Short mmCIF file of C-alpha atoms in Angstrom, two decimals:
data_model
loop_
_atom_site.label_atom_id
_atom_site.label_comp_id
_atom_site.label_asym_id
_atom_site.label_seq_id
_atom_site.Cartn_x
_atom_site.Cartn_y
_atom_site.Cartn_z
CA MET U 1 -205.61 -116.16 218.79
CA LEU U 2 -204.03 -113.67 220.95
CA ARG U 3 -202.15 -114.47 223.94
CA SER U 4 -200.62 -111.11 224.81
CA PHE U 5 -199.87 -107.61 223.83
CA ARG U 6 -197.10 -105.22 225.17
CA LEU U 7 -196.55 -101.89 224.70
CA GLY U 8 -194.31 -98.72 225.44
CA ASN U 9 -194.10 -95.04 224.71
CA HIS U 10 -197.00 -94.88 222.98
CA LYS U 11 -199.63 -91.90 223.48
CA SER U 12 -200.55 -92.06 227.41
CA PHE U 13 -198.29 -95.24 228.00
CA LEU U 14 -194.97 -94.23 228.69
CA GLU U 15 -193.45 -97.48 230.72
CA GLU U 16 -194.11 -101.01 229.14
CA GLN U 17 -197.40 -102.39 229.98
CA GLU U 18 -198.76 -105.96 228.96
CA LEU U 19 -202.16 -107.01 228.60
CA MET U 20 -202.16 -110.85 229.07
CA LEU U 21 -204.92 -112.77 227.61
CA MET U 22 -204.30 -116.23 229.28
CA PRO U 23 -206.68 -117.56 231.81
CA SER U 24 -205.29 -117.32 235.38
CA ILE U 25 -208.57 -119.41 236.10
CA ASP U 26 -208.42 -123.24 235.17
CA ARG U 27 -210.04 -123.57 231.99
CA LYS U 28 -210.26 -125.67 228.80
CA ARG U 29 -209.11 -122.77 226.54
CA PHE U 30 -205.60 -121.65 225.62
CA VAL U 31 -206.61 -118.02 225.65
CA LEU U 32 -209.45 -115.62 227.19
CA PRO U 33 -212.57 -115.60 225.14
CA VAL U 34 -213.54 -112.31 226.32
CA THR U 35 -211.35 -109.37 227.66
CA ALA U 36 -213.21 -106.30 229.07
CA ILE U 37 -211.21 -103.06 229.82
CA TYR U 38 -212.63 -100.42 232.32
CA GLY U 39 -211.24 -97.14 233.34
CA ALA U 40 -212.05 -93.56 233.81
CA ASN U 41 -212.57 -91.29 230.79
CA ALA U 42 -209.11 -90.34 229.49
CA SER U 43 -207.58 -92.95 231.65
CA GLY U 44 -205.97 -94.53 228.22
CA LYS U 45 -208.12 -97.27 227.43
CA SER U 46 -208.47 -96.46 223.69
CA ASN U 47 -205.07 -95.59 223.49
CA LEU U 48 -203.93 -99.33 224.66
CA LEU U 49 -206.52 -100.69 221.52
CA ASP U 50 -204.81 -98.07 219.45
CA GLY U 51 -201.32 -99.31 219.82
CA LEU U 52 -202.26 -102.51 218.73
CA GLN U 53 -204.11 -101.13 215.59
CA PHE U 54 -200.92 -99.04 215.15
CA MET U 55 -198.69 -102.42 215.16
CA ARG U 56 -201.34 -103.92 212.84
CA SER U 57 -200.83 -100.94 210.33
CA ALA U 58 -197.11 -100.99 210.33
CA VAL U 59 -196.93 -104.55 209.71
CA LEU U 60 -199.49 -104.32 206.85
CA SER U 61 -198.57 -101.27 205.22
CA SER U 62 -195.22 -99.53 206.50
CA PHE U 63 -193.33 -100.83 203.57
CA ARG U 64 -195.84 -99.40 201.00
CA ARG U 65 -197.34 -96.29 202.98
CA TRP U 66 -194.70 -94.61 204.93
CA ASP U 67 -192.72 -92.17 203.41
CA ALA U 68 -189.25 -93.40 202.21
CA LEU U 69 -187.82 -89.92 202.79
CA GLU U 70 -189.41 -89.50 205.78
CA GLY U 71 -188.85 -90.69 209.54
CA VAL U 72 -191.67 -92.99 211.52
CA PRO U 73 -195.00 -91.53 212.38
CA ARG U 74 -195.14 -92.82 215.59
CA MET U 75 -197.18 -91.32 218.64
CA ARG U 76 -194.94 -91.04 221.34
CA PHE U 77 -195.87 -90.02 225.09
CA ARG U 78 -195.48 -86.35 225.01
CA LEU U 79 -195.94 -85.20 228.63
CA ASP U 80 -192.21 -86.20 229.32
CA PRO U 81 -189.60 -84.69 226.84
CA ARG U 82 -187.21 -87.64 227.74
CA ALA U 83 -189.68 -89.69 225.57
CA ALA U 84 -188.47 -87.90 222.57
CA GLU U 85 -185.14 -89.67 223.04
CA SER U 86 -186.64 -93.28 224.01
CA PRO U 87 -188.04 -95.88 221.76
CA SER U 88 -191.45 -97.02 221.33
CA ILE U 89 -191.92 -100.86 221.45
CA PHE U 90 -194.82 -103.05 220.32
CA VAL U 91 -194.92 -107.05 220.88
CA ALA U 92 -197.75 -109.41 220.36
CA GLU U 93 -197.90 -113.19 221.17
CA PHE U 94 -200.24 -114.86 219.19
CA ARG U 95 -201.09 -118.27 217.50
CA VAL U 96 -201.67 -119.66 213.90
CA GLU U 97 -202.70 -122.93 212.75
CA ASP U 98 -201.32 -124.28 216.24
CA VAL U 99 -197.90 -122.88 216.16
CA PRO U 100 -197.36 -120.07 218.59
CA TYR U 101 -195.24 -116.95 217.74
CA THR U 102 -193.59 -113.94 218.94
CA TYR U 103 -193.31 -110.82 217.02
CA GLY U 104 -192.18 -107.50 218.19
CA PHE U 105 -190.20 -104.10 217.40
CA THR U 106 -189.05 -101.13 218.55
CA LEU U 107 -188.77 -97.72 216.69
CA ASN U 108 -188.12 -93.96 217.29
CA ASP U 109 -188.88 -90.72 215.25
CA GLU U 110 -186.45 -91.77 212.59
CA ARG U 111 -186.29 -95.35 212.03
CA ILE U 112 -186.92 -99.09 213.01
CA LEU U 113 -184.17 -99.84 215.79
CA GLU U 114 -185.08 -103.52 216.32
CA GLU U 115 -187.47 -106.23 215.07
CA TRP U 116 -187.87 -110.03 216.04
CA LEU U 117 -189.96 -112.73 215.06
CA TYR U 118 -189.70 -116.35 216.83
CA SER U 119 -192.04 -119.41 216.26
CA TYR U 120 -192.60 -122.39 218.34
CA PRO U 121 -193.48 -125.46 216.44
CA LYS U 122 -194.02 -128.38 219.10
CA ASN U 123 -193.16 -126.13 221.70
CA ARG U 124 -189.59 -125.55 220.26
CA SER U 125 -188.02 -122.19 220.23
CA ARG U 126 -187.29 -121.19 216.72
CA LYS U 127 -185.45 -117.90 215.47
CA VAL U 128 -187.32 -116.68 212.06
CA PHE U 129 -185.25 -113.34 212.09
CA GLU U 130 -183.37 -110.69 214.42
CA ARG U 131 -182.88 -107.20 213.22
CA SER U 132 -180.69 -104.72 214.64
CA ARG U 133 -181.03 -101.35 212.47
CA ASP U 134 -179.96 -102.60 209.10
CA GLN U 135 -178.51 -105.74 209.88
CA VAL U 136 -180.41 -108.75 209.79
CA LYS U 137 -179.80 -112.39 210.99
CA PHE U 138 -182.14 -115.11 209.68
CA GLY U 139 -182.77 -118.40 211.13
CA SER U 140 -181.22 -121.51 209.69
CA THR U 141 -184.49 -123.30 209.24
CA LEU U 142 -186.00 -120.96 206.55
CA ALA U 143 -186.93 -122.44 203.33
CA GLU U 144 -185.81 -119.53 201.29
CA SER U 145 -182.71 -119.15 199.58
CA HIS U 146 -179.82 -117.26 200.98
CA ALA U 147 -179.77 -115.06 197.96
CA LYS U 148 -183.57 -114.30 198.22
CA LEU U 149 -182.80 -113.31 201.89
CA GLU U 150 -180.15 -110.90 200.88
CA VAL U 151 -182.50 -109.21 198.49
CA LEU U 152 -185.12 -109.09 201.11
CA GLU U 153 -182.53 -107.14 203.74
CA GLU U 154 -181.49 -104.69 200.89
CA MET U 155 -184.89 -103.77 200.10
CA THR U 156 -186.05 -103.18 203.80
CA ARG U 157 -185.95 -99.45 204.06
CA HIS U 158 -184.74 -97.73 207.75
CA ASN U 159 -188.29 -96.61 208.49
CA ALA U 160 -190.14 -99.97 207.25
CA LEU U 161 -190.71 -103.26 208.99
CA LEU U 162 -188.48 -105.95 207.45
CA LEU U 163 -192.04 -108.21 207.87
CA SER U 164 -193.81 -105.43 205.77
CA VAL U 165 -191.21 -105.79 202.96
CA ALA U 166 -191.42 -109.94 203.52
CA ILE U 167 -195.41 -109.57 203.09
CA GLN U 168 -195.05 -107.34 200.24
CA SER U 169 -192.47 -109.74 198.75
CA ASN U 170 -194.91 -112.98 199.40
CA VAL U 171 -191.74 -114.54 201.22
CA ASP U 172 -192.91 -117.81 203.11
CA PHE U 173 -192.17 -117.23 206.49
CA ALA U 174 -194.25 -113.89 206.76
CA LYS U 175 -197.36 -115.61 205.57
CA PRO U 176 -198.79 -116.70 208.81
CA VAL U 177 -197.93 -113.39 210.69
CA TYR U 178 -199.58 -111.82 207.66
CA GLN U 179 -202.32 -113.91 208.07
CA PHE U 180 -202.89 -113.21 211.84
CA PHE U 181 -202.86 -109.27 211.35
CA SER U 182 -204.98 -109.18 208.09
CA ARG U 183 -207.35 -111.88 208.99
CA PHE U 184 -207.42 -112.64 212.42
CA LEU U 185 -207.42 -109.24 213.95
CA ILE U 186 -210.62 -107.12 213.40
CA PHE U 187 -211.04 -103.81 214.69
CA SER U 188 -214.74 -102.60 214.58
CA GLY U 189 -216.54 -99.42 215.77
CA VAL U 190 -219.77 -99.00 217.60
CA GLY U 191 -220.69 -95.36 217.97
CA ALA U 192 -222.24 -92.83 215.85
CA GLY U 193 -221.44 -92.88 212.06
CA PRO U 194 -222.95 -94.41 209.16
CA VAL U 195 -223.34 -97.97 208.58
CA SER U 196 -220.30 -99.15 206.52
CA ALA U 197 -220.85 -100.33 203.14
CA SER U 198 -218.72 -103.40 204.08
CA ALA U 199 -221.49 -104.24 206.25
CA ALA U 200 -224.07 -104.34 203.49
CA ARG U 201 -221.61 -106.17 201.32
CA PHE U 202 -221.46 -108.98 204.50
CA VAL U 203 -225.41 -109.39 204.62
CA ASP U 204 -225.60 -109.36 200.52
CA ALA U 205 -222.86 -111.73 200.11
CA ARG U 206 -224.38 -115.07 201.05
CA PRO U 207 -227.88 -115.73 201.92
CA GLU U 208 -227.03 -117.60 205.30
CA ASN U 209 -225.51 -114.05 206.09
CA ARG U 210 -228.58 -112.01 205.43
CA GLU U 211 -230.59 -114.66 207.84
CA ARG U 212 -228.19 -114.71 210.85
CA VAL U 213 -227.94 -110.90 210.56
CA VAL U 214 -231.69 -110.71 210.28
CA GLU U 215 -232.18 -113.22 213.14
CA LEU U 216 -229.91 -111.25 215.56
CA LEU U 217 -231.82 -108.25 214.99
CA ARG U 218 -235.00 -109.77 215.67
CA VAL U 219 -234.15 -111.48 218.77
CA ALA U 220 -232.38 -108.12 220.14
CA ASP U 221 -236.16 -106.86 220.14
CA MET U 222 -235.53 -104.15 217.67
CA GLY U 223 -238.80 -104.65 215.79
CA ILE U 224 -236.82 -105.42 212.40
CA THR U 225 -237.94 -108.47 210.52
CA ASP U 226 -236.03 -108.37 207.42
CA LEU U 227 -233.27 -106.36 205.57
CA VAL U 228 -233.11 -105.20 202.02
CA ILE U 229 -229.88 -104.24 200.39
CA GLU U 230 -230.20 -101.56 197.37
CA GLU U 231 -227.25 -100.89 195.16
CA ASN U 232 -226.95 -97.68 193.71
CA GLU U 233 -224.48 -95.60 191.46
CA ASP U 234 -222.15 -93.57 193.85
CA PRO U 235 -222.88 -89.84 192.86
CA PHE U 236 -219.86 -88.61 194.19
CA TRP U 237 -217.93 -90.82 191.52
CA ARG U 238 -220.10 -89.45 188.63
CA ARG U 239 -219.54 -85.61 189.87
CA ARG U 240 -215.91 -86.54 189.78
CA GLN U 241 -215.85 -87.81 186.29
CA ARG U 242 -217.62 -84.69 185.23
CA GLU U 243 -214.75 -82.23 187.31
CA VAL U 244 -212.12 -84.21 185.22
CA GLU U 245 -214.09 -83.65 181.92
CA ALA U 246 -214.66 -80.04 182.55
CA ARG U 247 -210.89 -79.52 183.54
CA LEU U 248 -209.62 -81.25 180.74
CA LYS U 249 -211.81 -79.26 178.43
CA ALA U 250 -210.77 -76.04 179.86
CA VAL U 251 -207.08 -76.95 179.62
CA GLU U 252 -207.50 -77.84 175.83
CA SER U 253 -209.38 -74.60 175.02
CA GLN U 254 -206.76 -72.54 177.09
CA VAL U 255 -204.21 -74.02 174.60
CA ALA U 256 -205.88 -73.87 171.47
CA ASP U 257 -207.39 -70.24 171.79
CA SER U 258 -204.45 -68.62 173.20
CA GLY U 259 -201.18 -70.78 172.99
CA THR U 260 -200.52 -71.08 176.54
CA GLU U 261 -197.97 -73.75 177.64
CA VAL U 262 -199.30 -76.43 179.66
CA ASP U 263 -197.04 -79.15 180.89
CA PRO U 264 -198.21 -82.08 178.71
CA ARG U 265 -198.03 -84.47 181.50
CA HIS U 266 -200.66 -82.63 183.29
CA ILE U 267 -203.03 -83.11 180.36
CA GLU U 268 -201.95 -86.52 179.87
CA ASN U 269 -202.84 -87.24 183.73
CA LEU U 270 -205.94 -85.79 183.14
CA ARG U 271 -206.80 -87.75 179.96
CA ARG U 272 -205.69 -91.00 181.53
CA GLU U 273 -207.91 -90.43 184.68
CA LEU U 274 -210.61 -89.89 182.47
CA ASP U 275 -210.21 -92.95 180.56
CA GLU U 276 -210.17 -94.94 183.93
CA PHE U 277 -213.72 -93.36 184.69
CA ARG U 278 -215.20 -94.16 181.15
CA GLN U 279 -213.57 -97.69 180.63
CA GLY U 280 -213.84 -98.70 184.38
CA PRO U 281 -217.16 -100.00 186.11
CA ALA U 282 -219.53 -97.37 187.75
CA ARG U 283 -218.79 -97.44 191.48
CA THR U 284 -221.84 -98.37 193.57
CA VAL U 285 -222.97 -97.37 196.88
CA TYR U 286 -224.70 -99.98 199.08
CA GLN U 287 -227.56 -99.03 201.34
CA ILE U 288 -229.37 -101.08 203.94
CA LYS U 289 -233.19 -101.01 204.13
CA THR U 290 -235.04 -102.15 207.08
CA VAL U 291 -238.25 -103.99 207.18
CA HIS U 292 -240.66 -103.73 210.34
CA GLY U 293 -243.65 -106.53 210.87
CA HIS U 294 -245.43 -107.25 207.82
CA SER U 295 -245.12 -103.90 206.24
CA GLU U 296 -244.00 -103.36 202.85
CA TYR U 297 -242.55 -100.11 203.57
CA LEU U 298 -238.44 -99.69 203.71
CA PHE U 299 -237.00 -97.70 206.10
CA ASP U 300 -233.70 -95.82 205.94
CA LEU U 301 -231.27 -96.29 208.62
CA THR U 302 -231.51 -92.63 209.43
CA ASP U 303 -234.77 -93.77 210.63
CA GLU U 304 -233.37 -96.14 213.25
CA SER U 305 -232.26 -95.60 216.64
CA GLN U 306 -228.71 -95.06 217.39
CA GLY U 307 -228.94 -98.47 219.28
CA THR U 308 -229.95 -100.12 216.21
CA ARG U 309 -227.56 -98.68 214.07
CA SER U 310 -224.84 -99.61 216.44
CA TRP U 311 -225.98 -103.04 216.57
CA LEU U 312 -226.03 -103.47 213.15
CA ARG U 313 -222.72 -102.20 212.34
CA LEU U 314 -221.48 -104.77 214.98
CA ILE U 315 -223.15 -107.86 214.05
CA PRO U 316 -221.14 -108.40 210.66
CA THR U 317 -217.60 -108.17 212.28
CA ALA U 318 -218.70 -110.42 215.29
CA LEU U 319 -219.98 -113.23 213.01
CA THR U 320 -216.85 -112.95 210.96
CA ALA U 321 -214.74 -113.24 214.04
CA LEU U 322 -216.90 -116.19 215.43
CA ASP U 323 -216.66 -117.93 211.97
CA ARG U 324 -212.73 -117.55 211.62
CA GLY U 325 -211.91 -117.81 215.00
CA SER U 326 -210.36 -113.94 214.76
CA VAL U 327 -209.70 -111.49 217.59
CA LEU U 328 -212.53 -108.97 217.28
CA VAL U 329 -211.54 -105.39 219.03
CA VAL U 330 -214.13 -102.98 219.92
CA ASP U 331 -213.68 -99.73 221.61
CA GLU U 332 -216.59 -98.43 223.82
CA ILE U 333 -218.70 -101.52 223.17
CA ASP U 334 -221.51 -99.95 225.49
CA SER U 335 -221.94 -96.99 223.04
CA SER U 336 -225.71 -96.92 222.71
CA LEU U 337 -226.17 -100.67 223.24
CA HIS U 338 -228.24 -101.51 226.22
CA PRO U 339 -226.34 -103.41 228.92
CA LEU U 340 -228.48 -106.79 228.25
CA LEU U 341 -227.58 -106.72 224.70
CA THR U 342 -223.80 -106.53 225.38
CA ALA U 343 -224.07 -109.19 228.03
CA ARG U 344 -225.56 -111.30 225.34
CA LEU U 345 -222.69 -110.37 222.65
CA VAL U 346 -220.31 -111.35 225.22
CA GLY U 347 -221.94 -114.77 225.71
CA LEU U 348 -221.71 -115.57 222.31
CA PHE U 349 -218.07 -115.54 222.52
CA ARG U 350 -218.00 -117.21 225.95
CA ASP U 351 -220.42 -120.17 224.59
CA GLU U 352 -218.51 -123.10 222.88
CA ARG U 353 -221.60 -123.81 220.56
CA THR U 354 -221.05 -120.14 219.03
CA ASN U 355 -217.68 -119.86 219.35
CA PRO U 356 -216.14 -122.95 218.30
CA ASN U 357 -213.15 -121.63 216.56
CA GLY U 358 -211.55 -119.93 219.81
CA ALA U 359 -212.49 -116.22 218.60
CA GLN U 360 -211.78 -113.66 221.01
CA LEU U 361 -213.37 -110.60 222.01
CA ILE U 362 -211.44 -107.40 223.50
CA PHE U 363 -213.31 -104.31 224.37
CA THR U 364 -213.09 -101.07 226.43
CA THR U 365 -216.45 -100.18 228.43
CA HIS U 366 -217.80 -98.10 231.28
CA ASP U 367 -220.73 -100.54 231.84
CA THR U 368 -220.18 -101.60 235.19
CA SER U 369 -223.55 -103.63 235.02
CA LEU U 370 -221.06 -106.27 233.15
CA LEU U 371 -219.12 -106.85 236.43
CA GLY U 372 -221.98 -107.96 238.06
CA THR U 373 -224.57 -110.80 237.60
CA MET U 374 -226.98 -110.60 234.69
CA LEU U 375 -229.28 -112.85 232.89
CA ASP U 376 -227.91 -116.20 233.54
CA GLY U 377 -225.24 -115.43 235.86
CA GLU U 378 -221.97 -113.82 235.84
CA VAL U 379 -221.00 -111.75 232.50
CA LEU U 380 -217.42 -111.69 233.19
CA GLN U 381 -215.08 -113.72 235.04
CA ARG U 382 -212.44 -112.16 237.17
CA ASP U 383 -209.55 -113.01 234.91
CA GLU U 384 -211.37 -111.40 232.01
CA VAL U 385 -211.51 -107.69 233.73
CA TRP U 386 -208.74 -105.44 233.37
CA PHE U 387 -208.40 -101.64 234.42
CA VAL U 388 -206.40 -98.79 233.13
CA SER U 389 -205.50 -96.14 235.45
CA LYS U 390 -203.64 -92.75 234.99
CA LYS U 391 -200.81 -91.64 237.23
CA ASP U 392 -200.20 -87.88 238.25
CA SER U 393 -197.60 -87.96 235.72
CA GLY U 394 -200.18 -88.35 233.03
CA SER U 395 -198.88 -91.97 231.77
CA SER U 396 -201.25 -94.74 231.91
CA ASP U 397 -200.80 -98.15 233.82
CA ILE U 398 -202.94 -101.48 233.08
CA TYR U 399 -203.64 -104.24 235.77
CA ALA U 400 -205.94 -106.84 236.05
CA LEU U 401 -208.92 -107.66 238.48
CA SER U 402 -207.29 -111.08 239.44
CA ASP U 403 -204.70 -109.10 240.78
CA PHE U 404 -206.91 -108.25 243.84
CA LYS U 405 -207.79 -110.99 246.12
CA PRO U 406 -211.24 -111.93 246.00
CA ARG U 407 -213.67 -111.59 249.24
CA ALA U 408 -216.53 -113.90 250.04
CA GLY U 409 -219.80 -112.54 248.49
CA GLU U 410 -217.98 -109.42 247.32
CA ASN U 411 -220.08 -107.06 245.03
CA THR U 412 -217.33 -106.48 241.96
CA GLU U 413 -219.33 -103.40 240.41
CA ARG U 414 -219.82 -101.80 243.89
CA ARG U 415 -216.36 -102.06 244.90
CA TYR U 416 -215.04 -100.79 241.44
CA LEU U 417 -217.49 -97.84 241.57
CA ARG U 418 -216.28 -97.03 245.21
CA GLY U 419 -212.77 -97.10 243.98
CA SER U 420 -211.26 -100.16 245.57
CA TYR U 421 -209.72 -101.03 242.27
CA GLY U 422 -208.91 -97.39 241.37
CA ALA U 423 -209.29 -96.93 237.37
CA VAL U 424 -212.25 -94.54 238.46
CA PRO U 425 -212.57 -90.57 238.31
CA PHE U 426 -212.34 -88.64 241.44
CA LEU U 427 -215.63 -86.22 241.19
CA ASP U 428 -216.43 -84.15 244.09
CA HIS U 429 -219.78 -82.65 244.13
CA ASP U 430 -218.80 -79.45 245.69
CA ASP U 431 -215.96 -78.90 243.16
CA PHE U 432 -218.62 -79.24 240.19
CA VAL U 433 -220.94 -76.72 242.26
CA ALA U 434 -218.16 -74.30 242.58
CA ALA U 435 -217.14 -74.67 238.95
CA VAL U 436 -220.65 -73.68 237.86
CA GLY U 437 -220.64 -70.89 240.22
CA GLY U 438 -217.35 -69.49 238.82
CA GLY U 439 -214.40 -70.87 240.45
CA ILE U 440 -212.90 -73.54 242.60
CA ASP U 441 -211.00 -72.93 246.12
CA GLN U 442 -207.86 -74.28 245.24
CA THR U 443 -207.06 -74.86 248.76
CA ARG U 444 -209.45 -77.29 248.76
CA LYS U 445 -207.84 -79.75 246.50
#
């Protein structure tokens, strides 16, 4: 479970900002099951989630995928030239197997500047490691030998996280942190685009998976009564094989007919690639077909509405999160989904019957109806709502609805739309009329 996330100098976030996921209202749970993030278009909502995704990617793959001869692929704030000289920071507090952890790092365009990991078994602070540039201090309680830790330090490049190196080296202290970022932090898309093959594989993996997905489609009142998964050979994979065969044949003919010199490594690489195609199993693509009513006709997903596809895209990741107790992060959850359906999804994470493992749902949205009363009562509690607003400088700030003193009988949705909490666009009708007519009177602005 994720307790908090802090970032600074990433995209539209110049100053450090922190998203707190602990309840401010007395609750039984250790963290909030749901966190909704509101804000105007281009306020920075997606950038906040992108910062968490960047942190995840750096942990899992900076050692393997970041170019050893290059710097760090950070995305700093670009509207202030001073940000180029300032570090970016990412810090997460989370819990794995009942042990709290704090992990974070700072970096610039060239290298990792600082990195640290602390654990808190039995509420006692324990240093796992602290890094300053290329110098690392390990905690005294680690199980690894001194020699192994020295090798780990030597393997760590200037532009790679030590934790990423430790993960690839199968070091014990990195395993719970790796588990959190790889298994317990899930990012899901809702908007336009094909339903991923991973969703089809989820449905096809176990009978109970298919049953639950079909049932969630049925109770969503979309008219779907069953799903069929079809496996077909990937046509692009076969086309690529024919292309390699043609290239190899052309090169060999060129050498045989004209004696042209060709780098033997080029021919060897083509032969090796062709052998992989011929000897390996053919790649398959998974397609989901839908059944409506008692008909035997199978519908392609392209026949379904965008809302149906969005719901089907979201269901497998939501079920995975609920089963594991993971953190599900969704940008623009209301894209193509009816507000009542979004409210029901939120309810699955707030209900201990469907969420016994402490899963969390973090999402951005423009759907203000979720701020009000719907279906069985309030969809969101006050401490589950956060806002992102953009200042005149172009930098983003985040703050919680719980920072505002509640009023008796207040209508949160109405107050938000009226600008009482900020984080809404300022839109003047006369400006729109003037823009259509060819220009805005700047003296009115």
